C-alpha cells in the first residue's frame, strides 16, 4: 500500500471518530444541506389524518428515488392514499433490512400555532411543522440513507428496503394492506428500524439512548350494562348506570399485579447504573426489592416506572342517557388496557371479569387483539446500535425500552422480523415533548447529525465485508 493511501485512511478514520458536528463540516455538508431542504419540502405536504392524502408523500419519495435510478413503487391502498416502497439490492447473503416510516400526521389547529403548521419555517434554528418529530424527520433520514448508499456505491450483503406507509396514526391500514397484498416484499426481512426510542439531552449530555424493543399492546374493552328505563325521580338500585358505576369502582380500585420480566429488569438495572449507582443492587434485583413495602411504594407511585411492571387500566369513556331526568336502559364505559409483553389478552379478560364480579355486565374487546411481543437486545442490529452510538456519544448508555404506546413494530414481529424503535437524532426535552402538540419542531443542528448515525447503523449491518 502506498504511503498516500495510508494517510488517506488515517484521515478517514479520524473523521469517523470526531463528534458529529465536526464530521459534518469535514465530510457531509452536501448531505446535510440536501437533507434539510428536502425535509422542509416533505413537511409542506399536508398529510393530516384524517383524511390522509398520503399519496402525495409517496409520489414525493418515488420522484426523489427515480432521480437516482432507485427502484420505487407506489401502492394505492385507497383513493388518495398510498404506500411508497423502494429497494436497494444486496448480494443476498443476508436477509433484508427494512427502514419503516409513516407519512401521515395528526391534525393541527393553525390558530394555536405560532407559524402555519405546514410551512416548515425555520425559527431560531428549528424547523416548525406538524410531523417534524413524528415522524417525517426520521422518514427523510431513511430516504437520505438510500440516496447515500447508492451515490457512494456501497456494496451490500442484504437488501435495504425503504417502506413509507399510510394511516399509521389512525388504523394501520397501510401496513396491513402491504402484508395482505404484497407480503413477499417484506416477509423475508431479518431486521426493521421504525420510529421510537428516546435520546434526550439533559444537562448538555445524553445519558441514555433508548431503543424500543417492545411496546405494550392495546386491549381496549367496552363494558355495557342494561336494565329497565324509567323516570329519574324514581331511582332503583338495579338501574344500568348504577350497576355500571359499581363495577367501574371495583375496576379503578383494582391494582394489577406487579410483574418483573427480563426486559423490565434490564431497563431498571441500566437506569440505576446512571441515576442511582448507590442503589444498583436494589434495582438490579427487582423481585427481591419489591418485597420491601417502601421500595414497592416508590416504584408504584412513579407512573414512568410502574407501567413497565404491570398491565394498566385507564377509564376513558362513560356514556349514559341524554337527559338528566331519564334513567337510561343502557350505560357503557370504555377502558384503555395496555398489556405487557408475553401477556395473553384472553387471560386478562378473565381476570377483569372476576374483578367486576357481575355477570350481567357485558365485556367485549373493541380494539384489534394483538398479543404483545418483543425483540431481543443481542442481535447484529442491536450491536450496531451500541457501536455507532458509542462512537458518537461515548458516555451514553444504550438501553432497551418498553413503551407504553403502540407502534407497528408489533405487527412485523409476528412475521419473525426483529423490529426496533430507533431515533437516530437527539432532542432537547422541549423539542421532544412537541409531537402531536402545538409548535412541533426539530432543531436543524440535531436533525443533521442523525443522518450519519443512521447511515453508520445501516452500513454496519448491510455493507458487504
PDB file of C-alpha atoms in Angstrom, residues 276-419:
ATOM      1  CA  UNK A 276     -28.885   5.608  41.238  1.00  0.00           C
ATOM      2  CA  UNK A 277     -25.429   3.992  41.349  1.00  0.00           C
ATOM      3  CA  UNK A 278     -25.546   3.590  45.137  1.00  0.00           C
ATOM      4  CA  UNK A 279     -28.806   1.623  44.802  1.00  0.00           C
ATOM      5  CA  UNK A 280     -27.758  -0.565  41.914  1.00  0.00           C
ATOM      6  CA  UNK A 281     -28.297  -3.794  43.849  1.00  0.00           C
ATOM      7  CA  UNK A 282     -31.876  -2.805  44.659  1.00  0.00           C
ATOM      8  CA  UNK A 283     -32.784  -2.003  41.058  1.00  0.00           C
ATOM      9  CA  UNK A 284     -30.881  -4.951  39.598  1.00  0.00           C
ATOM     10  CA  UNK A 285     -32.712  -7.389  41.897  1.00  0.00           C
ATOM     11  CA  UNK A 286     -36.242  -6.089  41.460  1.00  0.00           C
ATOM     12  CA  UNK A 287     -38.184  -9.167  42.506  1.00  0.00           C
ATOM     13  CA  UNK A 288     -36.426  -9.221  45.850  1.00  0.00           C
ATOM     14  CA  UNK A 289     -36.585  -5.453  46.326  1.00  0.00           C
ATOM     15  CA  UNK A 290     -40.321  -5.268  45.610  1.00  0.00           C
ATOM     16  CA  UNK A 291     -40.963  -7.343  48.722  1.00  0.00           C
ATOM     17  CA  UNK A 292     -39.958  -4.252  50.684  1.00  0.00           C
ATOM     18  CA  UNK A 293     -43.087  -2.134  51.182  1.00  0.00           C
ATOM     19  CA  UNK A 294     -41.228   1.172  50.947  1.00  0.00           C
ATOM     20  CA  UNK A 295     -39.442   0.307  47.720  1.00  0.00           C
ATOM     21  CA  UNK A 296     -42.638  -1.146  46.259  1.00  0.00           C
ATOM     22  CA  UNK A 297     -44.466   2.096  47.057  1.00  0.00           C
ATOM     23  CA  UNK A 298     -41.677   4.113  45.457  1.00  0.00           C
ATOM     24  CA  UNK A 299     -41.953   2.107  42.227  1.00  0.00           C
ATOM     25  CA  UNK A 300     -45.762   2.024  42.160  1.00  0.00           C
ATOM     26  CA  UNK A 301     -46.189   5.752  42.664  1.00  0.00           C
ATOM     27  CA  UNK A 302     -43.884   6.654  39.785  1.00  0.00           C
ATOM     28  CA  UNK A 303     -46.038   6.418  36.626  1.00  0.00           C
ATOM     29  CA  UNK A 304     -42.955   6.334  34.380  1.00  0.00           C
ATOM     30  CA  UNK A 305     -41.805   3.193  36.171  1.00  0.00           C
ATOM     31  CA  UNK A 306     -44.995   1.430  37.178  1.00  0.00           C
ATOM     32  CA  UNK A 307     -46.341   0.907  33.643  1.00  0.00           C
ATOM     33  CA  UNK A 308     -43.317  -1.264  32.825  1.00  0.00           C
ATOM     34  CA  UNK A 309     -44.180  -3.678  35.619  1.00  0.00           C
ATOM     35  CA  UNK A 310     -47.910  -4.125  35.320  1.00  0.00           C
ATOM     36  CA  UNK A 311     -50.829  -4.311  32.914  1.00  0.00           C
ATOM     37  CA  UNK A 312     -52.534  -0.932  33.095  1.00  0.00           C
ATOM     38  CA  UNK A 313     -56.196   0.112  33.031  1.00  0.00           C
ATOM     39  CA  UNK A 314     -57.470   3.636  32.350  1.00  0.00           C
ATOM     40  CA  UNK A 315     -61.159   4.521  32.440  1.00  0.00           C
ATOM     41  CA  UNK A 316     -61.546   6.854  29.464  1.00  0.00           C
ATOM     42  CA  UNK A 317     -65.181   6.853  28.270  1.00  0.00           C
ATOM     43  CA  UNK A 318     -68.557   6.777  30.077  1.00  0.00           C
ATOM     44  CA  UNK A 319     -71.928   7.065  28.389  1.00  0.00           C
ATOM     45  CA  UNK A 320     -75.458   7.002  29.763  1.00  0.00           C
ATOM     46  CA  UNK A 321     -78.683   8.733  28.914  1.00  0.00           C
ATOM     47  CA  UNK A 322     -79.045  12.031  27.054  1.00  0.00           C
ATOM     48  CA  UNK A 323     -81.396  13.568  29.644  1.00  0.00           C
ATOM     49  CA  UNK A 324     -80.889  14.199  33.348  1.00  0.00           C
ATOM     50  CA  UNK A 325     -84.423  13.141  34.323  1.00  0.00           C
ATOM     51  CA  UNK A 326     -84.359   9.832  32.416  1.00  0.00           C
ATOM     52  CA  UNK A 327     -82.841   6.594  33.692  1.00  0.00           C
ATOM     53  CA  UNK A 328     -81.408   5.015  30.520  1.00  0.00           C
ATOM     54  CA  UNK A 329     -81.909   1.388  29.640  1.00  0.00           C
ATOM     55  CA  UNK A 330     -78.226   1.092  28.760  1.00  0.00           C
ATOM     56  CA  UNK A 331     -74.964   2.521  30.041  1.00  0.00           C
ATOM     57  CA  UNK A 332     -71.484   1.915  28.673  1.00  0.00           C
ATOM     58  CA  UNK A 333     -67.883   2.592  29.609  1.00  0.00           C
ATOM     59  CA  UNK A 334     -64.588   2.013  27.831  1.00  0.00           C
ATOM     60  CA  UNK A 335     -61.271   1.003  29.316  1.00  0.00           C
ATOM     61  CA  UNK A 336     -57.864   1.633  27.755  1.00  0.00           C
ATOM     62  CA  UNK A 337     -55.988  -1.523  28.751  1.00  0.00           C
ATOM     63  CA  UNK A 338     -52.303  -1.970  27.890  1.00  0.00           C
ATOM     64  CA  UNK A 339     -50.723  -5.399  28.241  1.00  0.00           C
ATOM     65  CA  UNK A 340     -47.124  -6.296  28.982  1.00  0.00           C
ATOM     66  CA  UNK A 341     -45.115  -8.392  26.509  1.00  0.00           C
ATOM     67  CA  UNK A 342     -45.919 -12.052  26.959  1.00  0.00           C
ATOM     68  CA  UNK A 343     -49.422 -11.444  28.332  1.00  0.00           C
ATOM     69  CA  UNK A 344     -52.415 -13.273  26.869  1.00  0.00           C
ATOM     70  CA  UNK A 345     -55.405 -10.994  26.159  1.00  0.00           C
ATOM     71  CA  UNK A 346     -57.975 -13.719  26.844  1.00  0.00           C
ATOM     72  CA  UNK A 347     -56.408 -14.490  30.215  1.00  0.00           C
ATOM     73  CA  UNK A 348     -56.522 -10.811  31.171  1.00  0.00           C
ATOM     74  CA  UNK A 349     -60.174 -10.658  30.117  1.00  0.00           C
ATOM     75  CA  UNK A 350     -60.985 -13.437  32.563  1.00  0.00           C
ATOM     76  CA  UNK A 351     -59.092 -11.527  35.251  1.00  0.00           C
ATOM     77  CA  UNK A 352     -61.215  -8.408  34.678  1.00  0.00           C
ATOM     78  CA  UNK A 353     -64.442 -10.424  34.766  1.00  0.00           C
ATOM     79  CA  UNK A 354     -63.516 -11.636  38.242  1.00  0.00           C
ATOM     80  CA  UNK A 355     -62.799  -8.072  39.372  1.00  0.00           C
ATOM     81  CA  UNK A 356     -66.123  -6.777  38.046  1.00  0.00           C
ATOM     82  CA  UNK A 357     -67.962  -9.741  39.573  1.00  0.00           C
ATOM     83  CA  UNK A 358     -71.222  -9.008  37.760  1.00  0.00           C
ATOM     84  CA  UNK A 359     -72.263 -11.480  35.079  1.00  0.00           C
ATOM     85  CA  UNK A 360     -74.982  -9.124  33.834  1.00  0.00           C
ATOM     86  CA  UNK A 361     -72.399  -6.662  32.543  1.00  0.00           C
ATOM     87  CA  UNK A 362     -71.215  -7.422  29.034  1.00  0.00           C
ATOM     88  CA  UNK A 363     -67.460  -7.086  28.456  1.00  0.00           C
ATOM     89  CA  UNK A 364     -66.141  -7.018  24.884  1.00  0.00           C
ATOM     90  CA  UNK A 365     -62.840  -6.117  23.219  1.00  0.00           C
ATOM     91  CA  UNK A 366     -63.174  -3.132  20.881  1.00  0.00           C
ATOM     92  CA  UNK A 367     -59.618  -2.942  19.521  1.00  0.00           C
ATOM     93  CA  UNK A 368     -57.770  -5.383  17.341  1.00  0.00           C
ATOM     94  CA  UNK A 369     -56.451  -8.083  19.606  1.00  0.00           C
ATOM     95  CA  UNK A 370     -52.665  -8.183  19.381  1.00  0.00           C
ATOM     96  CA  UNK A 371     -50.547 -10.378  21.580  1.00  0.00           C
ATOM     97  CA  UNK A 372     -47.707  -8.175  22.879  1.00  0.00           C
ATOM     98  CA  UNK A 373     -44.238  -9.202  21.755  1.00  0.00           C
ATOM     99  CA  UNK A 374     -40.620  -8.051  21.889  1.00  0.00           C
ATOM    100  CA  UNK A 375     -37.324  -8.217  20.002  1.00  0.00           C
ATOM    101  CA  UNK A 376     -34.046  -9.396  21.550  1.00  0.00           C
ATOM    102  CA  UNK A 377     -31.318  -6.966  22.600  1.00  0.00           C
ATOM    103  CA  UNK A 378     -28.464  -9.180  21.428  1.00  0.00           C
ATOM    104  CA  UNK A 379     -28.772  -9.216  17.636  1.00  0.00           C
ATOM    105  CA  UNK A 380     -26.395  -7.956  14.960  1.00  0.00           C
ATOM    106  CA  UNK A 381     -28.515  -4.830  14.575  1.00  0.00           C
ATOM    107  CA  UNK A 382     -28.541  -4.216  18.320  1.00  0.00           C
ATOM    108  CA  UNK A 383     -24.758  -4.417  18.389  1.00  0.00           C
ATOM    109  CA  UNK A 384     -24.689  -1.879  15.550  1.00  0.00           C
ATOM    110  CA  UNK A 385     -26.800   0.498  17.667  1.00  0.00           C
ATOM    111  CA  UNK A 386     -24.332   0.132  20.528  1.00  0.00           C
ATOM    112  CA  UNK A 387     -21.241   0.582  18.350  1.00  0.00           C
ATOM    113  CA  UNK A 388     -22.494   3.623  16.450  1.00  0.00           C
ATOM    114  CA  UNK A 389     -23.916   5.436  19.457  1.00  0.00           C
ATOM    115  CA  UNK A 390     -20.742   4.618  21.369  1.00  0.00           C
ATOM    116  CA  UNK A 391     -18.675   6.173  18.586  1.00  0.00           C
ATOM    117  CA  UNK A 392     -20.507   9.495  18.568  1.00  0.00           C
ATOM    118  CA  UNK A 393     -21.630   9.563  22.218  1.00  0.00           C
ATOM    119  CA  UNK A 394     -19.063   7.536  24.181  1.00  0.00           C
ATOM    120  CA  UNK A 395     -20.571   8.300  27.603  1.00  0.00           C
ATOM    121  CA  UNK A 396     -24.114   7.372  26.618  1.00  0.00           C
ATOM    122  CA  UNK A 397     -25.724   4.128  27.777  1.00  0.00           C
ATOM    123  CA  UNK A 398     -27.641   2.293  25.031  1.00  0.00           C
ATOM    124  CA  UNK A 399     -30.581   0.693  26.789  1.00  0.00           C
ATOM    125  CA  UNK A 400     -33.667  -1.246  25.667  1.00  0.00           C
ATOM    126  CA  UNK A 401     -37.026   0.416  26.196  1.00  0.00           C
ATOM    127  CA  UNK A 402     -40.549  -0.781  26.747  1.00  0.00           C
ATOM    128  CA  UNK A 403     -43.008   1.860  25.581  1.00  0.00           C
ATOM    129  CA  UNK A 404     -46.499   2.403  26.919  1.00  0.00           C
ATOM    130  CA  UNK A 405     -47.767   3.355  23.460  1.00  0.00           C
ATOM    131  CA  UNK A 406     -48.260   1.224  20.372  1.00  0.00           C
ATOM    132  CA  UNK A 407     -46.238   1.112  17.160  1.00  0.00           C
ATOM    133  CA  UNK A 408     -46.493  -1.066  14.090  1.00  0.00           C
ATOM    134  CA  UNK A 409     -43.400  -2.981  15.179  1.00  0.00           C
ATOM    135  CA  UNK A 410     -45.733  -5.462  16.863  1.00  0.00           C
ATOM    136  CA  UNK A 411     -47.246  -6.387  13.511  1.00  0.00           C
ATOM    137  CA  UNK A 412     -43.909  -7.011  11.802  1.00  0.00           C
ATOM    138  CA  UNK A 413     -42.556  -9.073  14.687  1.00  0.00           C
ATOM    139  CA  UNK A 414     -45.307 -11.577  14.003  1.00  0.00           C
ATOM    140  CA  UNK A 415     -43.515 -12.261  10.698  1.00  0.00           C
ATOM    141  CA  UNK A 416     -40.291 -13.137  12.518  1.00  0.00           C
ATOM    142  CA  UNK A 417     -38.703  -9.724  11.842  1.00  0.00           C
ATOM    143  CA  UNK A 418     -36.628  -8.271  14.678  1.00  0.00           C
ATOM    144  CA  UNK A 419     -38.157  -4.789  14.870  1.00  0.00           C
TER     145      UNK A 419
END
